[in-house]
Amino acid sequence: MAKMKGCESCNDITGASTLDLLNQDLAKQVRTAYDRLEDRGMSACLFGSGGTCCRICNMGPCQIIDGVESMIGVCGATASTVAARNFARIVAAGTAAHTDHAREMVRGFIATAKGETPHEIKDVDKLHRMARLFGVETEGRDKNEIALELGEKALAEFGQQEGTLTMLKRAPEKQQEIWKREGVEPRGIDREVVEMMHRTHMGVDQEYKNILKQAARTSLADGWGASMLSTELTDIMFGTPVPKRAIVDLGVLREDMVNVTVHGHEPLLAESLCLAVEDEEIRALAKKAGAKGVNLAGVCCTGNEILMRRGVPVAGSFIQQEMVLATGAVEAMVVDVQCIMQSVAEVVKGKHTDIITTNYRAKIPGAVHIQFEEDDAYNSAKEILKHAIANFKKRGEHYIPKDKKLDVVVGFSHETINYMLGGRFRASYRPLNDNIINGRIRGVAAIVGCEHYKYADDVHFTIARELIRNNVLVLATGCAAQALGRRGLLRPEAAAEYAGEGLAEVCETVGMPPALHVGSCVDNSRLLIALTEMVREGGLGDDISQLPAVGTAPLWMSEKAVAIGQYFVTSGAHVIFQNLPITGSKDLSKFILEGMKELYGACWGVEEDPVKLAQKMIAAIDEKREALGINKKQERILMDMQMRRELEGKALPGAGCTQGGH
Ligand code: NFS
């Protein structure tokens, strides 16, 4: 295994446990993405990085140089057209991934309502709220009956051809007006992706702003459509997350148990595995194999889903998937869809570990395929676990990092944030808004998305530390949230260690960390709702673009991250990435980095240096504070006893107790 960037101390991107593992001989033999990056020995293609490599027809591929007459496409396509088409296709692909995930969740939700899965409708309050939104009658009806009708209406939104998506109605009115004015209200979820692919086919839409208009519409079909449907229906089915303590660390693997890691995205599989590990037959089989039981641990966003809802520990994020296997202590890595490196099958060669693919849509050479049958979910899950148990006795040389287990507090759904600051009986965002207005909290920043291998620094941590130090409350999702967890920012104690005075005061009083884990990538839709609630609460403007709120997905790797960034921008929130594949066109860059603001009230930003990126986020927040007239240097009002008592009455439910495990 190649030396990782920045791994001289624990000041690295993967945490102390990974460094411990990397120092072991067995890990040194494993080849990871770091090695492959090094072996490639060439820098990334400039045309690809700049967005100006066109391969959508067979007259090319054409490499375009902006402003050079002889270097336009064979068809005449200019740099702005090609870069816009490529950017838009990234948004479409990211949206498609969230859409297919969401569709499976809605289908699972319908099957659950029909009693065809081992799951049940758990959050009846949310079921009723969603039913009202979708015009489903709730009076005198059984929860499964309501869920069935809701599920069918939700499923219809994927193939809908006319009208607009129901969830758009949840947005601030002004946002809805902007979308109507700009003609970007999505009609149906699938329709927008298909139209985006058509319009970027050879010889169709060749005006970059018009292409980007459809990209905006497609992204809204993701954020306010697919992703939001997935989050809400998954919450109804598996429970809306509430704060709980858990562990994010490679060291969660167990010496004395069958280790099964669940990697991917759709929680139907992971939730079924969570039920099946408790099965009598499975327990007995594990015992017979000499193990105390089956230890489930998450990887990537599936990890986030069961971490948030069940407190199941997370072994590693995207960047650590190969390292989890390098321990030699995993009996099976069970995967479904998205963010699974093909190399995992290579890493386990010669080891007792099996990679088990479970979804007909995602197979990997060298993996064992056991189809997860949704209509027989429990037995499918048991079959997968039996396969893993059979490997336990074959476990050979292995190493599990010890004593470095990092505690986190997770489970900050948008409802939790509501209760947390507003109290159980007066749930509201008022205290958050008040603390922003009085300056204790400067603003809110979302740190979301992936990780990758290109940067030496601990980018997520560096950005978060800078924000927190400057009294900006951080909301994190996806692998970024896990990265912050590994570096200790998801503990309530981190407020005293890292936060500025005002933010620390609020965090300490409520008992919350200065960075809140809000969920998986699909759960970025929770942030849209949180922003909407802040607008609705009043005092911070009448649309999302006026809020002192900003987002980043610095280490974006997947196309999904760009779709997410685009739906935030189209919803009025400024978003800064470390890079975007648009630099090959001046016009397109100008439009994305400035012009979009005129249309949606927000635009993209790019900054490679993490500290400068954080400072730009703070500057964007200050600009909003200035416009709202709340940026005046306020005399510091220290909380008196009365104020403290009021907030303490709203102390975070569960944050102080241990609810980890399953
Ligand atoms: Ni998001 Fe999740 Fe991680 Fe990136 Fe991949 S797991 S859905 S895409 S890498 S955050």
Coordinates of N, CA and C in Angstrom, one line a residue, residues 95-248:
T95 N -28.4 13.0 -10.7 CA -29.9 12.9 -10.4 C -30.4 11.5 -10.6
A96 N -29.9 10.9 -11.7 CA -30.4 9.5 -12.0 C -30.0 8.5 -10.9
A97 N -28.9 8.7 -10.3 CA -28.4 7.8 -9.2 C -29.4 8.0 -8.0
H98 N -29.6 9.2 -7.6 CA -30.5 9.5 -6.5 C -32.0 9.0 -6.8
T99 N -32.3 9.2 -8.1 CA -33.7 8.8 -8.5 C -33.9 7.3 -8.4
D100 N -32.9 6.5 -8.9 CA -33.1 5.1 -8.9 C -33.1 4.6 -7.5
H101 N -32.3 5.2 -6.7 CA -32.2 4.8 -5.2 C -33.6 5.1 -4.6
A102 N -34.1 6.3 -4.9 CA -35.4 6.8 -4.3 C -36.5 5.9 -4.8
R103 N -36.5 5.5 -6.1 CA -37.6 4.6 -6.6 C -37.6 3.3 -5.8
E104 N -36.4 2.8 -5.6 CA -36.4 1.5 -4.8 C -36.9 1.7 -3.4
M105 N -36.6 2.8 -2.8 CA -37.1 3.1 -1.5 C -38.7 3.2 -1.5
V106 N -39.2 3.9 -2.5 CA -40.7 4.1 -2.6 C -41.3 2.7 -2.8
R107 N -40.7 1.9 -3.7 CA -41.2 0.5 -3.9 C -41.2 -0.3 -2.7
G108 N -40.1 -0.2 -1.9 CA -40.0 -0.9 -0.6 C -41.1 -0.4 0.4
F109 N -41.3 0.9 0.3 CA -42.3 1.6 1.2 C -43.7 1.0 0.9
I110 N -44.0 0.9 -0.4 CA -45.3 0.3 -0.8 C -45.4 -1.1 -0.4
A111 N -44.3 -1.9 -0.6 CA -44.4 -3.3 -0.2 C -44.5 -3.4 1.3
T112 N -43.9 -2.5 2.1 CA -44.1 -2.5 3.5 C -45.5 -2.2 3.9
A113 N -46.1 -1.2 3.2 CA -47.5 -0.9 3.5 C -48.4 -2.1 3.3
K114 N -48.0 -2.9 2.3 CA -48.8 -4.1 2.0 C -48.5 -5.3 2.9
G115 N -47.6 -5.1 3.8 CA -47.2 -6.2 4.7 C -46.3 -7.2 4.0
E116 N -45.6 -6.8 3.0 CA -44.8 -7.8 2.2 C -43.3 -7.8 2.6
T117 N -42.9 -6.9 3.6 CA -41.5 -6.9 4.0 C -41.5 -7.1 5.5
P118 N -40.3 -7.3 6.1 CA -40.2 -7.5 7.5 C -40.3 -6.1 8.3
H119 N -40.4 -5.0 7.5 CA -40.4 -3.7 8.1 C -41.8 -3.2 8.4
E120 N -41.9 -2.1 9.1 CA -43.3 -1.5 9.4 C -43.2 0.0 9.4
I121 N -44.4 0.6 9.3 CA -44.5 2.0 9.3 C -44.2 2.5 10.7
K122 N -43.1 3.2 10.9 CA -42.7 3.6 12.3 C -43.1 5.0 12.6
D123 N -42.8 6.0 11.8 CA -43.1 7.4 12.1 C -44.4 7.8 11.6
V124 N -45.4 7.6 12.4 CA -46.8 7.9 12.0 C -47.1 9.4 11.9
D125 N -46.4 10.2 12.7 CA -46.6 11.6 12.6 C -46.1 12.1 11.3
K126 N -45.0 11.6 10.9 CA -44.5 12.1 9.6 C -45.3 11.5 8.4
L127 N -45.8 10.3 8.6 CA -46.7 9.7 7.6 C -47.9 10.7 7.4
H128 N -48.5 11.2 8.5 CA -49.7 12.0 8.4 C -49.3 13.4 7.7
R129 N -48.1 13.9 8.1 CA -47.7 15.2 7.5 C -47.5 15.0 6.0
M130 N -46.9 14.0 5.6 CA -46.6 13.7 4.2 C -48.0 13.4 3.4
A131 N -48.8 12.7 4.1 CA -50.1 12.4 3.5 C -50.9 13.7 3.2
R132 N -50.9 14.6 4.2 CA -51.6 15.9 4.0 C -51.0 16.6 2.8
L133 N -49.7 16.6 2.7 CA -49.0 17.3 1.5 C -49.4 16.7 0.2
F134 N -49.6 15.4 0.2 CA -49.9 14.7 -1.1 C -51.5 14.5 -1.3
G135 N -52.2 15.2 -0.4 CA -53.7 15.1 -0.5 C -54.3 13.7 -0.2
V136 N -53.6 13.0 0.7 CA -54.1 11.6 1.0 C -55.0 11.7 2.3
E137 N -56.2 11.2 2.3 CA -57.1 11.3 3.4 C -56.5 10.5 4.6
T138 N -56.5 11.0 5.8 CA -55.9 10.3 6.9 C -57.0 9.9 7.9
E139 N -58.1 10.7 7.9 CA -59.2 10.5 8.9 C -59.7 9.1 8.9
G140 N -59.6 8.5 10.1 CA -60.2 7.1 10.3 C -59.6 6.0 9.5
R141 N -58.4 6.3 9.0 CA -57.7 5.2 8.2 C -56.5 4.6 8.9
D142 N -56.3 3.4 8.6 CA -55.2 2.6 9.2 C -53.9 3.1 8.6
K143 N -52.8 3.1 9.4 CA -51.5 3.7 8.9 C -51.1 3.0 7.6
N144 N -51.3 1.7 7.5 CA -50.8 1.0 6.2 C -51.6 1.4 5.0
E145 N -52.9 1.7 5.2 CA -53.8 2.2 4.1 C -53.3 3.5 3.6
I146 N -53.0 4.4 4.6 CA -52.5 5.8 4.3 C -51.2 5.6 3.5
A147 N -50.3 4.8 4.1 CA -49.0 4.6 3.5 C -49.1 4.1 2.1
L148 N -50.0 3.2 1.8 CA -50.1 2.6 0.5 C -50.5 3.7 -0.5
E149 N -51.5 4.5 -0.2 CA -51.9 5.5 -1.1 C -50.8 6.6 -1.3
L150 N -50.1 6.9 -0.2 CA -49.0 7.9 -0.2 C -47.9 7.3 -1.1
G151 N -47.6 6.1 -0.9 CA -46.5 5.4 -1.7 C -46.8 5.4 -3.2
E152 N -48.1 5.1 -3.5 CA -48.5 5.1 -4.9 C -48.4 6.5 -5.6
K153 N -48.8 7.5 -4.8 CA -48.8 8.8 -5.3 C -47.3 9.3 -5.5
A154 N -46.5 8.9 -4.6 CA -45.1 9.2 -4.7 C -44.4 8.5 -5.9
L155 N -44.8 7.3 -6.1 CA -44.2 6.6 -7.2 C -44.6 7.2 -8.6
A156 N -45.8 7.7 -8.6 CA -46.3 8.3 -9.8 C -45.5 9.6 -10.2
E157 N -44.9 10.2 -9.2 CA -44.1 11.4 -9.5 C -42.9 11.1 -10.4
F158 N -42.4 9.9 -10.3 CA -41.2 9.6 -11.2 C -41.6 9.6 -12.6
G159 N -42.8 9.0 -13.0 CA -43.1 8.9 -14.4 C -44.1 10.0 -14.8
Q160 N -44.3 11.0 -13.9 CA -45.3 12.1 -14.3 C -44.8 12.9 -15.5
Q161 N -45.7 13.2 -16.4 CA -45.3 13.9 -17.6 C -45.7 15.4 -17.6
E162 N -46.7 15.8 -16.8 CA -47.1 17.2 -16.8 C -47.3 17.7 -15.4
G163 N -47.5 19.0 -15.2 CA -47.7 19.5 -13.9 C -46.3 19.8 -13.2
T164 N -46.4 19.8 -11.9 CA -45.1 20.0 -11.1 C -45.1 19.0 -10.0
L165 N -43.9 18.8 -9.4 CA -43.7 17.9 -8.3 C -44.3 18.4 -7.0
T166 N -44.9 17.5 -6.3 CA -45.7 18.0 -5.1 C -44.8 18.6 -4.0
M167 N -43.5 18.1 -3.8 CA -42.7 18.6 -2.8 C -42.2 20.1 -3.0
L168 N -42.3 20.6 -4.2 CA -41.9 21.9 -4.5 C -42.8 22.9 -3.6
K169 N -44.0 22.5 -3.3 CA -44.9 23.3 -2.5 C -44.3 23.6 -1.1
R170 N -43.3 22.7 -0.7 CA -42.7 22.9 0.6 C -41.8 24.1 0.7
A171 N -41.3 24.5 -0.5 CA -40.2 25.6 -0.5 C -40.9 26.9 -0.2
P172 N -40.0 27.9 0.2 CA -40.5 29.2 0.5 C -41.3 29.7 -0.8
E173 N -42.3 30.5 -0.6 CA -43.1 30.9 -1.7 C -42.3 31.7 -2.8
K174 N -41.3 32.5 -2.3 CA -40.5 33.3 -3.2 C -39.7 32.3 -4.1
Q175 N -39.2 31.2 -3.5 CA -38.4 30.3 -4.3 C -39.3 29.7 -5.4
Q176 N -40.5 29.4 -5.0 CA -41.5 28.8 -6.0 C -41.7 29.8 -7.1
E177 N -41.8 31.1 -6.7 CA -42.1 32.1 -7.8 C -40.9 32.2 -8.7
I178 N -39.7 32.1 -8.1 CA -38.4 32.2 -9.0 C -38.4 31.1 -9.9
W179 N -38.7 29.9 -9.5 CA -38.7 28.7 -10.3 C -39.7 28.8 -11.5
K180 N -40.8 29.3 -11.1 CA -41.9 29.5 -12.1 C -41.4 30.5 -13.2
R181 N -40.9 31.7 -12.6 CA -40.4 32.7 -13.5 C -39.3 32.2 -14.5
E182 N -38.4 31.4 -14.0 CA -37.3 30.9 -14.8 C -37.7 29.7 -15.6
G183 N -38.9 29.1 -15.4 CA -39.3 28.0 -16.1 C -38.5 26.7 -15.8
V184 N -38.2 26.5 -14.5 CA -37.4 25.4 -14.1 C -38.1 24.4 -13.2
E185 N -39.4 24.6 -13.0 CA -40.1 23.7 -12.2 C -40.1 22.3 -12.8
P186 N -39.6 21.3 -12.1 CA -39.6 20.0 -12.7 C -41.1 19.4 -12.9
R187 N -41.3 18.7 -14.0 CA -42.6 18.2 -14.3 C -42.7 16.8 -13.8
G188 N -41.7 16.0 -14.0 CA -41.7 14.6 -13.5 C -40.2 14.3 -13.3
I189 N -39.9 13.4 -12.4 CA -38.5 13.2 -12.0 C -37.8 12.5 -13.2
D190 N -38.3 11.4 -13.7 CA -37.6 10.8 -14.8 C -37.5 11.7 -16.0
R191 N -38.6 12.4 -16.3 CA -38.7 13.2 -17.5 C -37.6 14.2 -17.6
E192 N -37.2 14.8 -16.5 CA -36.2 15.8 -16.5 C -34.8 15.2 -16.9
V193 N -34.5 14.0 -16.4 CA -33.3 13.3 -16.7 C -33.2 12.9 -18.1
V194 N -34.3 12.4 -18.6 CA -34.4 12.0 -20.0 C -34.2 13.2 -20.9
E195 N -35.0 14.3 -20.6 CA -34.9 15.5 -21.5 C -33.4 16.0 -21.4
M196 N -32.8 16.0 -20.3 CA -31.4 16.5 -20.2 C -30.5 15.7 -21.1
M197 N -30.7 14.3 -21.1 CA -29.8 13.5 -21.9 C -30.1 13.8 -23.4
H198 N -31.4 14.0 -23.7 CA -31.8 14.3 -25.1 C -31.2 15.6 -25.6
R199 N -31.4 16.6 -24.7 CA -30.9 18.0 -25.1 C -29.4 18.1 -25.3
T200 N -28.7 17.1 -24.6 CA -27.2 17.1 -24.7 C -26.7 16.1 -25.8
H201 N -27.7 15.5 -26.5 CA -27.3 14.6 -27.6 C -26.8 15.5 -28.7
M202 N -26.1 14.9 -29.6 CA -25.5 15.6 -30.7 C -26.6 16.4 -31.5
G203 N -26.3 17.7 -31.7 CA -27.2 18.5 -32.6 C -28.5 18.9 -32.0
V204 N -28.7 19.0 -30.7 CA -30.0 19.4 -30.1 C -29.7 20.8 -29.5
D205 N -29.6 20.9 -28.2 CA -29.5 22.2 -27.5 C -28.0 22.7 -27.6
Q206 N -27.8 23.8 -28.2 CA -26.5 24.3 -28.4 C -26.3 25.7 -28.0
E207 N -27.0 26.1 -26.9 CA -26.9 27.4 -26.3 C -26.7 27.2 -24.8
Y208 N -25.5 27.5 -24.4 CA -25.1 27.0 -23.0 C -26.0 27.4 -21.9
K209 N -26.6 28.6 -22.0 CA -27.5 29.0 -20.9 C -28.8 28.2 -20.9
N210 N -29.2 27.9 -22.1 CA -30.4 27.0 -22.2 C -30.2 25.6 -21.7
I211 N -29.0 25.1 -22.0 CA -28.6 23.8 -21.5 C -28.6 23.8 -20.0
L212 N -28.0 24.9 -19.4 CA -27.9 25.0 -18.0 C -29.2 25.2 -17.3
K213 N -30.2 25.7 -18.1 CA -31.5 25.9 -17.5 C -32.1 24.5 -17.3
Q214 N -32.0 23.6 -18.2 CA -32.5 22.3 -18.0 C -31.7 21.5 -16.9
A215 N -30.4 21.9 -16.8 CA -29.6 21.2 -15.7 C -30.2 21.7 -14.3
A216 N -30.6 23.0 -14.3 CA -31.2 23.5 -13.0 C -32.5 22.7 -12.7
R217 N -33.3 22.6 -13.8 CA -34.6 21.9 -13.6 C -34.4 20.4 -13.2
T218 N -33.4 19.8 -13.8 CA -33.1 18.4 -13.4 C -32.6 18.3 -12.0
S219 N -31.8 19.3 -11.6 CA -31.3 19.2 -10.2 C -32.5 19.4 -9.2
L220 N -33.4 20.2 -9.5 CA -34.6 20.3 -8.6 C -35.4 19.0 -8.5
A221 N -35.4 18.3 -9.6 CA -36.1 17.0 -9.6 C -35.4 16.0 -8.7
D222 N -34.1 16.3 -8.5 CA -33.4 15.5 -7.5 C -33.7 16.0 -6.1
G223 N -33.3 17.2 -5.8 CA -33.4 17.7 -4.4 C -34.8 17.7 -3.8
W224 N -35.7 18.4 -4.6 CA -37.1 18.5 -4.1 C -38.0 17.4 -4.5
G225 N -37.4 16.5 -5.3 CA -38.1 15.3 -5.8 C -37.6 14.0 -5.3
A226 N -36.7 13.4 -6.0 CA -36.2 12.1 -5.7 C -35.6 12.0 -4.3
S227 N -34.6 12.8 -4.0 CA -33.9 12.7 -2.7 C -34.9 13.0 -1.6
M228 N -35.7 14.0 -1.7 CA -36.6 14.3 -0.6 C -37.7 13.2 -0.4
L229 N -38.1 12.6 -1.5 CA -39.1 11.5 -1.3 C -38.4 10.4 -0.6
S230 N -37.1 10.1 -1.0 CA -36.4 9.0 -0.4 C -36.2 9.2 1.1
T231 N -35.7 10.4 1.4 CA -35.5 10.7 2.9 C -36.8 10.5 3.7
E232 N -37.8 11.2 3.2 CA -39.0 11.2 4.0 C -39.7 9.8 4.2
L233 N -39.8 9.1 3.1 CA -40.4 7.8 3.1 C -39.6 6.8 3.9
T234 N -38.2 6.9 3.7 CA -37.3 6.1 4.5 C -37.5 6.4 6.0
D235 N -37.6 7.6 6.4 CA -37.8 8.0 7.8 C -39.1 7.4 8.3
I236 N -40.2 7.5 7.5 CA -41.5 6.9 7.9 C -41.4 5.4 8.2
M237 N -40.6 4.8 7.3 CA -40.5 3.3 7.3 C -39.6 2.8 8.4
F238 N -38.4 3.5 8.5 CA -37.4 3.0 9.5 C -37.2 3.9 10.7
G239 N -37.9 5.0 10.7 CA -37.8 5.9 11.9 C -37.0 7.1 11.5
T240 N -37.5 8.3 12.0 CA -36.8 9.5 11.8 C -35.6 9.6 12.8
P241 N -34.4 9.9 12.3 CA -33.3 9.9 13.3 C -33.4 10.8 14.4
V242 N -33.0 10.4 15.6 CA -32.9 11.3 16.8 C -31.5 11.1 17.3
P243 N -31.0 12.1 18.1 CA -29.6 12.0 18.5 C -29.3 10.7 19.3
K244 N -28.1 10.2 18.9 CA -27.6 9.0 19.6 C -26.1 9.0 19.5
R245 N -25.5 8.4 20.5 CA -24.0 8.2 20.5 C -23.7 7.0 19.7
A246 N -22.6 7.1 19.0 CA -22.2 5.9 18.2 C -20.7 6.0 17.9
I247 N -20.2 5.1 17.1 CA -18.7 5.1 16.9 C -18.4 5.1 15.3
V248 N -17.5 6.0 14.9 CA -17.1 6.0 13.6 C -15.6 5.7 13.6

